[in-house]
């Protein structure tokens, strides 16, 4: 059975009721979750039931070894994750024999998180689980739960290999959520090729988070990378510290009566303090490579926190610590741009209808059903009756219209029923001096006494994988209790954790899928009250497309979850693991899929399995489970060690080490900055030293691609669309150093790292010389046009496939050696493929039409990060031809 209904609709109660009843009858329950945070939250709920016969316990990387024996022998409700099931429970099934004999139900919570390569691995782990259960005579019921799954029955059957019934009717009461689409303004900075650069999504999120916390709006800010989450929290805390310092100096702390009412006043104009200018996100590349050509989900941009795919801190061996799964992503190009040299108040984030420049206007969509809200997307009044409008405009000294976040806050107050519906918020103060009085008056209680302001910055914290387990639990408890008013987090808190009482959610950058968007937005208003969710667009083609085309978000079903359990690169290692657990027989083959026989023959030929009359046996001394890296790390992790102390800071998966901890790279860990002194791939160590550089680093690589086999093809306009197997060779050759605040290029340092080879699947299209001759005659640079079309196509594919742009890569060329034609490739960044390119092949007409529209609708002249520039281009985004890309796509999409 799969239950697929909205957030906070009672799914937990739906499986807890039969699960607890099963425990009372002597059975056992296995609960699977993608993250430790959700398991810990469920354990807390179970213990609150205070049922003595219910012996619930977590079994994951945070479980002390002395407690694991008790869990195996006595627990009847075990909460774990696919990683521990794969590496510990199934290989040692004999130690769990009593538990498996009585196993009656397997709960797979937040199952929509199992997609792409990660989902394919989990599908095979569940098949191994079914086989072990059969060994001990149990046939447990599988109960899956997801708030966002398209065609849930078909997906659940693909995931488990079992026939599925589905429950999709949701009659639970819930408040309305207002969705605002927020586009940061253009700055005066110029990036590669003179392209205009927008203010970063993380800088906007930090401002809004500080503003909302000052206004007593409990807020969760989702940021796409660990480094970004740390940066948002640090920046927001710094703004609150500035406010606290100024308030403390002007209004010394005195005891405040507990019953003193708090009143606030709305200023007519709140200056935007510390507006930080953005460093361009465009890390030079010639080709648009995926996050990891060997299967990792890390980006090729060194601004990414290298701990995004692996646990940091060296405190846990549980791979589930990683928050990044296939399709979710880690674009942290925004994370390194945290300061801004501009103090112009008009640079504040702008909302719909308030800007005099079309490029600065953020599109705002209100899903409220209140008729009085219709058409009220912008206004100039600060009267409390305007609550519910998404923007309020004011005018600065030069007469320029700018946006004021007070409108969004009044909307929050109106939605949540807060009496002070007219309160506003300001940006937390100038970093270089005292906060202007106009930004303080609204925050000062209208009482003769004033509180201690020094604790104000402590109301904001960061939350991400890599923290110690006890630290994460403390943060979760503080957020629920209201001690913390703002939390900047990765998607570690996206799934199911009960954080009731939130008023607002900030989403810094498109989270990858509509499913993730609604999951994150659903974190607010979980206690039934109305709420606000703000999607802050990054300087990215897809983000820009969505804020300009809200119809692509609203009224659309969530994406079909893509996974391919039959991928031989996934199936092979799990067949080895299954044979090591219990020798495989002919009767087992149907469990693992139709391609099992073929893959078994290959494994025997490679010497990984031995065929005997009784079946297939694992005969090696190594652990068979080590063959399957289910989170896509790809190889033994690189340990990050502080050279002066020998302290282990964390680890980075080996493929990502080439781009994140290469010699000379800037590495960020829990708010501390380090420089990498040496990367030793053979020893598996990166030595770092504490530093405070005023620059950041970006890896550059070169990519080559060759066609191995064409599986399908069909005409597309005058050209041809293909899908097949390719081999990608990629090598990091240098890294760029750029000044953190201004984006000034400081140098290009060479690197000597080995190339990496990936066999994967790709979609590609070709155009004959006759179709492009007229474009060349018109003076269009065909190579630049193809390059620009490739970048934009990669940016838009996540709208049609359940992936992220960092899971895919691309190569374009005016004349490819294998085709002899102008060719543009988009390939999966995972060994053997992940199904993303195949989805692109199936939806090619819609995908490429949206790509063309995204380019034409961008207001820049020659191309920018919002349309054709890529943050991971290996050739410095050169050459690019925006006009040529539109002409090229027009030619390709012209019916013949």
mmCIF file of N, CA and C in Angstrom, residues 63-105:
data_model
loop_
_atom_site.group_PDB
_atom_site.id
_atom_site.type_symbol
_atom_site.label_atom_id
_atom_site.label_comp_id
_atom_site.label_asym_id
_atom_site.label_seq_id
_atom_site.Cartn_x
_atom_site.Cartn_y
_atom_site.Cartn_z
ATOM 1 N N UNK A 63 23.976 5.483 16.371
ATOM 2 C CA UNK A 63 23.685 4.571 17.474
ATOM 3 C C UNK A 63 24.988 4.053 18.082
ATOM 4 N N UNK A 64 25.225 4.267 19.363
ATOM 5 C CA UNK A 64 26.459 3.755 19.992
ATOM 6 C C UNK A 64 26.555 2.240 19.837
ATOM 7 N N UNK A 65 27.764 1.742 19.674
ATOM 8 C CA UNK A 65 27.950 0.314 19.448
ATOM 9 C C UNK A 65 27.446 -0.521 20.615
ATOM 10 N N UNK A 66 27.553 0.012 21.827
ATOM 11 C CA UNK A 66 27.082 -0.761 22.968
ATOM 12 C C UNK A 66 25.565 -0.913 22.980
ATOM 13 N N UNK A 67 24.856 -0.046 22.259
ATOM 14 C CA UNK A 67 23.399 -0.139 22.211
ATOM 15 C C UNK A 67 22.905 -1.020 21.064
ATOM 16 N N UNK A 68 23.758 -1.272 20.103
ATOM 17 C CA UNK A 68 23.303 -1.993 18.909
ATOM 18 C C UNK A 68 22.898 -3.429 19.229
ATOM 19 N N UNK A 69 23.608 -4.067 20.141
ATOM 20 C CA UNK A 69 23.247 -5.435 20.520
ATOM 21 C C UNK A 69 21.863 -5.462 21.141
ATOM 22 N N UNK A 70 21.558 -4.490 22.001
ATOM 23 C CA UNK A 70 20.219 -4.435 22.619
ATOM 24 C C UNK A 70 19.147 -4.251 21.546
ATOM 25 N N UNK A 71 19.410 -3.389 20.570
ATOM 26 C CA UNK A 71 18.422 -3.159 19.510
ATOM 27 C C UNK A 71 18.151 -4.457 18.751
ATOM 28 N N UNK A 72 19.214 -5.179 18.394
ATOM 29 C CA UNK A 72 19.033 -6.419 17.639
ATOM 30 C C UNK A 72 18.225 -7.443 18.428
ATOM 31 N N UNK A 73 18.439 -7.520 19.726
ATOM 32 C CA UNK A 73 17.843 -8.593 20.529
ATOM 33 C C UNK A 73 16.481 -8.247 21.098
ATOM 34 N N UNK A 74 16.210 -6.942 21.326
ATOM 35 C CA UNK A 74 15.010 -6.602 22.085
ATOM 36 C C UNK A 74 14.049 -5.635 21.386
ATOM 37 N N UNK A 75 14.524 -4.797 20.494
ATOM 38 C CA UNK A 75 13.638 -3.787 19.882
ATOM 39 C C UNK A 75 12.619 -4.469 18.980
ATOM 40 N N UNK A 76 11.382 -3.974 19.037
ATOM 41 C CA UNK A 76 10.362 -4.491 18.120
ATOM 42 C C UNK A 76 9.891 -3.435 17.120
ATOM 43 N N UNK A 77 10.427 -2.240 17.215
ATOM 44 C CA UNK A 77 10.143 -1.180 16.238
ATOM 45 C C UNK A 77 11.480 -0.506 15.939
ATOM 46 N N UNK A 78 12.117 -0.902 14.851
ATOM 47 C CA UNK A 78 13.469 -0.440 14.524
ATOM 48 C C UNK A 78 13.397 0.611 13.426
ATOM 49 N N UNK A 79 13.977 1.775 13.696
ATOM 50 C CA UNK A 79 14.011 2.875 12.732
ATOM 51 C C UNK A 79 15.419 2.979 12.168
ATOM 52 N N UNK A 80 15.536 2.878 10.854
ATOM 53 C CA UNK A 80 16.854 2.900 10.228
ATOM 54 C C UNK A 80 16.738 3.547 8.854
ATOM 55 N N UNK A 81 17.800 3.433 8.070
ATOM 56 C CA UNK A 81 17.833 4.023 6.737
ATOM 57 C C UNK A 81 18.385 3.007 5.750
ATOM 58 N N UNK A 82 18.235 3.245 4.445
ATOM 59 C CA UNK A 82 18.700 2.263 3.467
ATOM 60 C C UNK A 82 20.189 1.963 3.573
ATOM 61 N N UNK A 83 20.991 2.931 4.001
ATOM 62 C CA UNK A 83 22.421 2.721 4.101
ATOM 63 C C UNK A 83 22.762 1.655 5.143
ATOM 64 N N UNK A 84 22.149 1.749 6.325
ATOM 65 C CA UNK A 84 22.414 0.760 7.367
ATOM 66 C C UNK A 84 21.807 -0.589 7.014
ATOM 67 N N UNK A 85 20.652 -0.579 6.344
ATOM 68 C CA UNK A 85 20.059 -1.834 5.891
ATOM 69 C C UNK A 85 20.999 -2.531 4.913
ATOM 70 N N UNK A 86 21.599 -1.754 4.033
ATOM 71 C CA UNK A 86 22.499 -2.288 3.011
ATOM 72 C C UNK A 86 23.823 -2.770 3.604
ATOM 73 N N UNK A 87 24.432 -1.988 4.464
ATOM 74 C CA UNK A 87 25.789 -2.276 4.919
ATOM 75 C C UNK A 87 25.870 -3.089 6.203
ATOM 76 N N UNK A 88 24.817 -3.091 7.020
ATOM 77 C CA UNK A 88 24.921 -3.715 8.328
ATOM 78 C C UNK A 88 23.850 -4.782 8.576
ATOM 79 N N UNK A 89 22.584 -4.421 8.399
ATOM 80 C CA UNK A 89 21.510 -5.335 8.810
ATOM 81 C C UNK A 89 21.425 -6.553 7.896
ATOM 82 N N UNK A 90 21.361 -6.340 6.574
ATOM 83 C CA UNK A 90 21.221 -7.481 5.658
ATOM 84 C C UNK A 90 22.460 -8.371 5.643
ATOM 85 N N UNK A 91 23.692 -7.828 5.586
ATOM 86 C CA UNK A 91 24.850 -8.724 5.627
ATOM 87 C C UNK A 91 24.957 -9.531 6.922
ATOM 88 N N UNK A 92 24.412 -9.008 8.021
ATOM 89 C CA UNK A 92 24.452 -9.718 9.307
ATOM 90 C C UNK A 92 23.048 -10.212 9.692
ATOM 91 N N UNK A 93 22.318 -10.700 8.713
ATOM 92 C CA UNK A 93 20.917 -11.064 8.971
ATOM 93 C C UNK A 93 20.786 -12.164 10.018
ATOM 94 N N UNK A 94 21.808 -13.015 10.152
ATOM 95 C CA UNK A 94 21.715 -14.083 11.155
ATOM 96 C C UNK A 94 21.601 -13.516 12.569
ATOM 97 N N UNK A 95 22.248 -12.356 12.801
ATOM 98 C CA UNK A 95 22.156 -11.728 14.116
ATOM 99 C C UNK A 95 20.784 -11.105 14.347
ATOM 100 N N UNK A 96 20.020 -10.923 13.274
ATOM 101 C CA UNK A 96 18.688 -10.338 13.353
ATOM 102 C C UNK A 96 17.595 -11.388 13.143
ATOM 103 N N UNK A 97 17.937 -12.644 13.270
ATOM 104 C CA UNK A 97 17.003 -13.716 12.914
ATOM 105 C C UNK A 97 15.684 -13.620 13.684
ATOM 106 N N UNK A 98 15.750 -13.341 14.988
ATOM 107 C CA UNK A 98 14.529 -13.225 15.785
ATOM 108 C C UNK A 98 13.664 -12.075 15.292
ATOM 109 N N UNK A 99 14.286 -10.964 14.933
ATOM 110 C CA UNK A 99 13.542 -9.809 14.427
ATOM 111 C C UNK A 99 12.891 -10.135 13.092
ATOM 112 N N UNK A 100 13.650 -10.761 12.164
ATOM 113 C CA UNK A 100 13.101 -11.052 10.839
ATOM 114 C C UNK A 100 11.986 -12.091 10.897
ATOM 115 N N UNK A 101 12.055 -13.060 11.800
ATOM 116 C CA UNK A 101 11.002 -14.077 11.890
ATOM 117 C C UNK A 101 9.663 -13.458 12.262
ATOM 118 N N UNK A 102 9.703 -12.384 13.031
ATOM 119 C CA UNK A 102 8.460 -11.757 13.490
ATOM 120 C C UNK A 102 8.108 -10.489 12.721
ATOM 121 N N UNK A 103 8.871 -10.200 11.653
ATOM 122 C CA UNK A 103 8.648 -8.946 10.912
ATOM 123 C C UNK A 103 7.298 -8.996 10.189
ATOM 124 N N UNK A 104 6.432 -8.052 10.494
ATOM 125 C CA UNK A 104 5.086 -8.019 9.904
ATOM 126 C C UNK A 104 4.877 -6.844 8.961
ATOM 127 N N UNK A 105 5.654 -5.747 9.144
ATOM 128 C CA UNK A 105 5.423 -4.559 8.320
ATOM 129 C C UNK A 105 6.735 -3.825 8.094
#
